[in-house]
Amino acid sequence: MASERLPTRTVHIVDDDAFLSGSLDRLLRSLGFASVWYETALAFLDAVPNLADGCVLLDVRMPGMDGLELQERLNALGFTLPVIVMTAEGDVETAVRAMKAGADDFIEKPFSDDLLLGAINTAFTRGRGPSRHREGRDAAKRVARLSPRERQVLDALVAGRLNKQIAHDLGISARTVEVHRARMQERLGTHSLGEAVRLAVMAALVPADVMPQTAHRRPGGSASRGPLK
């Protein structure tokens, strides 16, 4: 368990999966990080008073207290270390809840070593506070570039809707949803659904009075492509 004085770049792994946690520990140590594993949320809560540095890699689905419940407890304690949430593949709704509860990022299992390393390095760089607010404003500007239909598709994806469900809700074909989704990710400059959802959540956390009123144009300034139904 955690000692009273841990190296600054310490990753605290909170996950009941011993096999995965062991693999993460070996990977992180090979990359120059320190790593501490907590098998339960309660074990991590016990260690919180002694933690001053590092970031948290938090699994959502754990027996007893799950990751979202742990987030609530950490928020109540005024916990300030960055938190990266691990979610099951496609569990967008849970990821959104985690982000709204203050998580700095989320990654979907199974994830690549590069994705994990990128999230951890960004968490150490970003932290919380003013930089997070600036990031939220940037996300809002990028989301504001979307056409009304692309924004509808993004909002539906954030809500956890599948392409076929979105098509039914909007009265369009699933193929058209895929086209809107591809254009949406192109305009946002994202390469995965997780990145797009993260931007949408960050943008939603920006107060309405500072939301940008950007015209629906492509990032380069050219007008939107022809309309799709």
C-alpha positions as YAML, in Angstrom:
chain: A
units: angstrom
residues:
- id: 1
  name: MET
  ca: [0.00, 0.00, 0.00]
- id: 2
  name: ALA
  ca: [0.91, 3.66, -0.20]
- id: 3
  name: SER
  ca: [3.73, 5.08, 1.87]
- id: 4
  name: GLU
  ca: [3.69, 8.58, 3.28]
- id: 5
  name: ARG
  ca: [6.17, 9.91, 0.74]
- id: 6
  name: LEU
  ca: [5.67, 8.78, -2.86]
- id: 7
  name: PRO
  ca: [7.53, 9.99, -5.97]
- id: 8
  name: THR
  ca: [5.77, 12.82, -7.78]
- id: 9
  name: ARG
  ca: [4.97, 10.82, -10.91]
- id: 10
  name: THR
  ca: [3.13, 8.06, -9.15]
- id: 11
  name: VAL
  ca: [0.13, 6.36, -10.72]
- id: 12
  name: HIS
  ca: [-2.38, 5.06, -8.17]
- id: 13
  name: ILE
  ca: [-4.24, 2.11, -9.70]
- id: 14
  name: VAL
  ca: [-7.65, 1.47, -8.15]
- id: 15
  name: ASP
  ca: [-8.95, -1.77, -9.66]
- id: 16
  name: ASP
  ca: [-10.03, -5.14, -8.30]
- id: 17
  name: ASP
  ca: [-8.58, -6.98, -11.31]
- id: 18
  name: ALA
  ca: [-5.23, -8.26, -10.03]
- id: 19
  name: PHE
  ca: [-4.09, -9.50, -13.46]
- id: 20
  name: LEU
  ca: [-4.74, -6.17, -15.19]
- id: 21
  name: SER
  ca: [-3.29, -4.17, -12.33]
- id: 22
  name: GLY
  ca: [-0.14, -6.30, -12.34]
- id: 23
  name: SER
  ca: [0.27, -5.73, -16.09]
- id: 24
  name: LEU
  ca: [-0.24, -1.99, -15.64]
- id: 25
  name: ASP
  ca: [2.27, -1.93, -12.79]
- id: 26
  name: ARG
  ca: [4.95, -3.58, -14.92]
- id: 27
  name: LEU
  ca: [4.25, -1.30, -17.87]
- id: 28
  name: LEU
  ca: [4.28, 1.90, -15.82]
- id: 29
  name: ARG
  ca: [7.50, 0.99, -14.00]
- id: 30
  name: SER
  ca: [9.18, 0.21, -17.33]
- id: 31
  name: LEU
  ca: [8.24, 3.73, -18.46]
- id: 32
  name: GLY
  ca: [9.73, 5.38, -15.39]
- id: 33
  name: PHE
  ca: [6.60, 5.86, -13.28]
- id: 34
  name: ALA
  ca: [6.04, 4.64, -9.75]
- id: 35
  name: SER
  ca: [2.90, 2.55, -9.30]
- id: 36
  name: VAL
  ca: [0.73, 1.66, -6.32]
- id: 37
  name: TRP
  ca: [-2.19, -0.77, -6.51]
- id: 38
  name: TYR
  ca: [-5.37, -0.55, -4.42]
- id: 39
  name: GLU
  ca: [-7.67, -3.55, -4.72]
- id: 40
  name: THR
  ca: [-10.76, -1.72, -3.45]
- id: 41
  name: ALA
  ca: [-12.13, 1.81, -3.32]
- id: 42
  name: LEU
  ca: [-12.07, 1.69, 0.48]
- id: 43
  name: ALA
  ca: [-8.36, 0.79, 0.48]
- id: 44
  name: PHE
  ca: [-7.68, 3.86, -1.64]
- id: 45
  name: LEU
  ca: [-9.79, 6.07, 0.64]
- id: 46
  name: ASP
  ca: [-7.71, 4.91, 3.60]
- id: 47
  name: ALA
  ca: [-4.56, 6.06, 1.78]
- id: 48
  name: VAL
  ca: [-5.91, 9.43, 0.59]
- id: 49
  name: PRO
  ca: [-4.78, 11.48, 3.64]
- id: 50
  name: ASN
  ca: [-1.14, 10.58, 2.85]
- id: 51
  name: LEU
  ca: [-1.28, 11.37, -0.88]
- id: 52
  name: ALA
  ca: [0.16, 14.66, -2.10]
- id: 53
  name: ASP
  ca: [1.21, 13.92, -5.68]
- id: 54
  name: GLY
  ca: [0.46, 11.65, -8.61]
- id: 55
  name: CYS
  ca: [-2.60, 10.74, -10.62]
- id: 56
  name: VAL
  ca: [-5.30, 8.09, -10.20]
- id: 57
  name: LEU
  ca: [-6.21, 5.37, -12.68]
- id: 58
  name: LEU
  ca: [-9.69, 4.40, -11.53]
- id: 59
  name: ASP
  ca: [-11.81, 1.48, -12.67]
- id: 60
  name: VAL
  ca: [-15.57, 2.05, -12.61]
- id: 61
  name: ARG
  ca: [-16.89, -1.46, -12.08]
- id: 62
  name: MET
  ca: [-15.69, -2.81, -8.74]
- id: 63
  name: PRO
  ca: [-17.45, -4.82, -6.02]
- id: 64
  name: GLY
  ca: [-18.63, -2.88, -3.01]
- id: 65
  name: MET
  ca: [-18.00, 0.81, -3.66]
- id: 66
  name: ASP
  ca: [-17.65, 1.39, -7.41]
- id: 67
  name: GLY
  ca: [-15.59, 4.05, -9.14]
- id: 68
  name: LEU
  ca: [-18.41, 6.60, -9.43]
- id: 69
  name: GLU
  ca: [-19.21, 6.30, -5.74]
- id: 70
  name: LEU
  ca: [-15.52, 6.71, -4.95]
- id: 71
  name: GLN
  ca: [-15.47, 9.89, -7.03]
- id: 72
  name: GLU
  ca: [-18.30, 11.30, -4.93]
- id: 73
  name: ARG
  ca: [-16.39, 10.56, -1.74]
- id: 74
  name: LEU
  ca: [-13.20, 12.08, -3.14]
- id: 75
  name: ASN
  ca: [-15.06, 15.24, -4.19]
- id: 76
  name: ALA
  ca: [-16.50, 15.57, -0.70]
- id: 77
  name: LEU
  ca: [-12.96, 15.32, 0.71]
- id: 78
  name: GLY
  ca: [-11.69, 18.03, -1.63]
- id: 79
  name: PHE
  ca: [-9.38, 15.58, -3.42]
- id: 80
  name: THR
  ca: [-7.39, 17.40, -6.13]
- id: 81
  name: LEU
  ca: [-5.21, 14.79, -7.86]
- id: 82
  name: PRO
  ca: [-6.18, 14.16, -11.51]
- id: 83
  name: VAL
  ca: [-8.35, 11.09, -12.09]
- id: 84
  name: ILE
  ca: [-8.41, 8.96, -15.25]
- id: 85
  name: VAL
  ca: [-11.42, 6.65, -15.37]
- id: 86
  name: MET
  ca: [-11.30, 3.23, -17.04]
- id: 87
  name: THR
  ca: [-14.60, 2.07, -18.51]
- id: 88
  name: ALA
  ca: [-15.81, -0.99, -20.35]
- id: 89
  name: GLU
  ca: [-15.79, -0.71, -24.14]
- id: 90
  name: GLY
  ca: [-18.78, 1.28, -25.37]
- id: 91
  name: ASP
  ca: [-19.90, 2.32, -21.89]
- id: 92
  name: VAL
  ca: [-20.24, 5.95, -22.93]
- id: 93
  name: GLU
  ca: [-22.95, 6.89, -20.44]
- id: 94
  name: THR
  ca: [-20.76, 5.86, -17.51]
- id: 95
  name: ALA
  ca: [-17.81, 7.77, -18.95]
- id: 96
  name: VAL
  ca: [-19.95, 10.90, -19.24]
- id: 97
  name: ARG
  ca: [-21.07, 10.58, -15.62]
- id: 98
  name: ALA
  ca: [-17.44, 10.20, -14.54]
- id: 99
  name: MET
  ca: [-16.37, 13.29, -16.49]
- id: 100
  name: LYS
  ca: [-19.20, 15.37, -15.05]
- id: 101
  name: ALA
  ca: [-18.16, 14.22, -11.59]
- id: 102
  name: GLY
  ca: [-14.70, 15.66, -12.16]
- id: 103
  name: ALA
  ca: [-12.65, 12.97, -13.88]
- id: 104
  name: ASP
  ca: [-9.89, 14.47, -16.03]
- id: 105
  name: ASP
  ca: [-10.18, 11.83, -18.72]
- id: 106
  name: PHE
  ca: [-11.51, 8.39, -19.49]
- id: 107
  name: ILE
  ca: [-10.19, 5.49, -21.53]
- id: 108
  name: GLU
  ca: [-12.09, 2.48, -22.77]
- id: 109
  name: LYS
  ca: [-10.91, -1.06, -22.13]
- id: 110
  name: PRO
  ca: [-9.10, -2.66, -23.82]
- id: 111
  name: PHE
  ca: [-6.73, 0.25, -24.42]
- id: 112
  name: SER
  ca: [-3.32, 0.48, -26.06]
- id: 113
  name: ASP
  ca: [-0.13, 1.31, -24.19]
- id: 114
  name: ASP
  ca: [0.18, 4.54, -26.20]
- id: 115
  name: LEU
  ca: [-3.35, 5.65, -25.30]
- id: 116
  name: LEU
  ca: [-2.74, 4.98, -21.62]
- id: 117
  name: LEU
  ca: [0.61, 6.77, -21.62]
- id: 118
  name: GLY
  ca: [-0.89, 9.75, -23.43]
- id: 119
  name: ALA
  ca: [-3.72, 10.04, -20.92]
- id: 120
  name: ILE
  ca: [-1.34, 9.81, -17.95]
- id: 121
  name: ASN
  ca: [1.12, 12.35, -19.31]
- id: 122
  name: THR
  ca: [-1.71, 14.75, -20.12]
- id: 123
  name: ALA
  ca: [-3.17, 14.31, -16.64]
- id: 124
  name: PHE
  ca: [0.15, 15.19, -15.02]
- id: 125
  name: THR
  ca: [0.50, 18.22, -17.29]
- id: 126
  name: ARG
  ca: [-3.07, 19.44, -17.06]
- id: 127
  name: GLY
  ca: [-4.12, 18.82, -13.47]
- id: 128
  name: ARG
  ca: [-7.12, 20.81, -12.25]
- id: 129
  name: GLY
  ca: [-7.89, 24.49, -11.96]
- id: 130
  name: PRO
  ca: [-7.36, 27.27, -14.55]
- id: 131
  name: SER
  ca: [-5.90, 24.97, -17.22]
- id: 132
  name: ARG
  ca: [-9.01, 22.80, -17.06]
- id: 133
  name: HIS
  ca: [-11.21, 25.88, -17.52]
- id: 134
  name: ARG
  ca: [-9.19, 26.93, -20.56]
- id: 135
  name: GLU
  ca: [-9.53, 23.45, -21.99]
- id: 136
  name: GLY
  ca: [-13.29, 23.65, -21.48]
- id: 137
  name: ARG
  ca: [-13.50, 26.91, -23.40]
- id: 138
  name: ASP
  ca: [-11.43, 25.43, -26.23]
- id: 139
  name: ALA
  ca: [-13.74, 22.41, -26.32]
- id: 140
  name: ALA
  ca: [-16.77, 24.71, -26.48]
- id: 141
  name: LYS
  ca: [-15.29, 26.56, -29.45]
- id: 142
  name: ARG
  ca: [-14.67, 23.31, -31.29]
- id: 143
  name: VAL
  ca: [-18.15, 21.95, -30.58]
- id: 144
  name: ALA
  ca: [-19.68, 25.26, -31.74]
- id: 145
  name: ARG
  ca: [-18.26, 24.61, -35.22]
- id: 146
  name: LEU
  ca: [-20.61, 21.67, -35.74]
- id: 147
  name: SER
  ca: [-23.70, 21.92, -37.89]
- id: 148
  name: PRO
  ca: [-27.05, 21.52, -36.07]
- id: 149
  name: ARG
  ca: [-27.39, 17.93, -37.30]
- id: 150
  name: GLU
  ca: [-23.82, 17.02, -36.35]
- id: 151
  name: ARG
  ca: [-24.48, 18.44, -32.89]
- id: 152
  name: GLN
  ca: [-27.61, 16.30, -32.61]
- id: 153
  name: VAL
  ca: [-25.57, 13.21, -33.47]
- id: 154
  name: LEU
  ca: [-22.86, 14.14, -30.96]
- id: 155
  name: ASP
  ca: [-25.41, 14.75, -28.20]
- id: 156
  name: ALA
  ca: [-27.04, 11.39, -28.94]
- id: 157
  name: LEU
  ca: [-23.66, 9.62, -28.80]
- id: 158
  name: VAL
  ca: [-22.92, 11.30, -25.47]
- id: 159
  name: ALA
  ca: [-26.26, 9.94, -24.24]
- id: 160
  name: GLY
  ca: [-25.09, 6.45, -25.17]
- id: 161
  name: ARG
  ca: [-27.33, 6.00, -28.21]
- id: 162
  name: LEU
  ca: [-26.27, 3.61, -30.99]
- id: 163
  name: ASN
  ca: [-26.23, 4.59, -34.67]
- id: 164
  name: LYS
  ca: [-29.45, 2.70, -35.41]
- id: 165
  name: GLN
  ca: [-31.19, 4.33, -32.46]
- id: 166
  name: ILE
  ca: [-30.00, 7.77, -33.53]
- id: 167
  name: ALA
  ca: [-31.25, 7.11, -37.06]
- id: 168
  name: HIS
  ca: [-34.69, 6.18, -35.70]
- id: 169
  name: ASP
  ca: [-34.81, 9.21, -33.40]
- id: 170
  name: LEU
  ca: [-33.85, 11.65, -36.16]
- id: 171
  name: GLY
  ca: [-35.79, 9.98, -38.97]
- id: 172
  name: ILE
  ca: [-32.71, 9.38, -41.12]
- id: 173
  name: SER
  ca: [-30.82, 6.30, -42.28]
- id: 174
  name: ALA
  ca: [-28.07, 4.65, -40.27]
- id: 175
  name: ARG
  ca: [-25.72, 5.33, -43.17]
- id: 176
  name: THR
  ca: [-26.49, 9.05, -42.96]
- id: 177
  name: VAL
  ca: [-25.77, 8.95, -39.23]
- id: 178
  name: GLU
  ca: [-22.37, 7.45, -40.03]
- id: 179
  name: VAL
  ca: [-21.66, 10.27, -42.49]
- id: 180
  name: HIS
  ca: [-22.65, 12.93, -39.95]
- id: 181
  name: ARG
  ca: [-20.56, 11.17, -37.32]
- id: 182
  name: ALA
  ca: [-17.49, 11.13, -39.59]
- id: 183
  name: ARG
  ca: [-17.90, 14.82, -40.43]
- id: 184
  name: MET
  ca: [-18.45, 15.63, -36.77]
- id: 185
  name: GLN
  ca: [-15.19, 13.96, -35.75]
- id: 186
  name: GLU
  ca: [-13.35, 15.66, -38.62]
- id: 187
  name: ARG
  ca: [-14.51, 19.11, -37.51]
- id: 188
  name: LEU
  ca: [-13.71, 18.39, -33.88]
- id: 189
  name: GLY
  ca: [-10.28, 17.10, -34.85]
- id: 190
  name: THR
  ca: [-10.81, 13.84, -32.98]
- id: 191
  name: HIS
  ca: [-9.92, 10.29, -33.98]
- id: 192
  name: SER
  ca: [-12.20, 8.28, -31.69]
- id: 193
  name: LEU
  ca: [-15.63, 8.39, -30.12]
- id: 194
  name: GLY
  ca: [-14.01, 8.71, -26.70]
- id: 195
  name: GLU
  ca: [-12.20, 11.90, -27.72]
- id: 196
  name: ALA
  ca: [-15.39, 13.39, -29.18]
- id: 197
  name: VAL
  ca: [-17.41, 12.55, -26.08]
- id: 198
  name: ARG
  ca: [-14.75, 14.05, -23.84]
- id: 199
  name: LEU
  ca: [-14.85, 17.33, -25.81]
- id: 200
  name: ALA
  ca: [-18.65, 17.41, -25.61]
- id: 201
  name: VAL
  ca: [-18.61, 16.89, -21.84]
- id: 202
  name: MET
  ca: [-15.89, 19.51, -21.33]
- id: 203
  name: ALA
  ca: [-17.88, 21.97, -23.44]
- id: 204
  name: ALA
  ca: [-21.04, 21.25, -21.45]
- id: 205
  name: LEU
  ca: [-19.23, 22.19, -18.24]
- id: 206
  name: VAL
  ca: [-18.52, 25.73, -19.52]
- id: 207
  name: PRO
  ca: [-20.99, 28.34, -18.17]
- id: 208
  name: ALA
  ca: [-23.57, 29.40, -20.78]
- id: 209
  name: ASP
  ca: [-22.57, 33.07, -20.59]
- id: 210
  name: VAL
  ca: [-19.08, 32.32, -21.89]
- id: 211
  name: MET
  ca: [-20.07, 29.82, -24.59]
- id: 212
  name: PRO
  ca: [-18.76, 30.93, -27.99]
- id: 213
  name: GLN
  ca: [-21.27, 31.81, -30.70]
- id: 214
  name: THR
  ca: [-19.27, 30.48, -33.63]
- id: 215
  name: ALA
  ca: [-20.95, 30.06, -37.00]
- id: 216
  name: HIS
  ca: [-21.32, 26.52, -38.26]
- id: 217
  name: ARG
  ca: [-18.25, 26.50, -40.49]
- id: 218
  name: ARG
  ca: [-15.39, 24.18, -41.08]
- id: 219
  name: PRO
  ca: [-12.21, 24.80, -39.02]
- id: 220
  name: GLY
  ca: [-10.49, 26.23, -42.09]
- id: 221
  name: GLY
  ca: [-13.23, 28.83, -42.51]
- id: 222
  name: SER
  ca: [-15.01, 27.32, -45.53]
- id: 223
  name: ALA
  ca: [-18.72, 26.84, -45.47]
- id: 224
  name: SER
  ca: [-20.33, 23.54, -44.49]
- id: 225
  name: ARG
  ca: [-20.84, 20.92, -47.13]
- id: 226
  name: GLY
  ca: [-24.22, 20.37, -48.67]
- id: 227
  name: PRO
  ca: [-27.02, 19.45, -46.26]
- id: 228
  name: LEU
  ca: [-27.88, 15.89, -45.42]
- id: 229
  name: LYS
  ca: [-31.24, 14.71, -44.18]
...
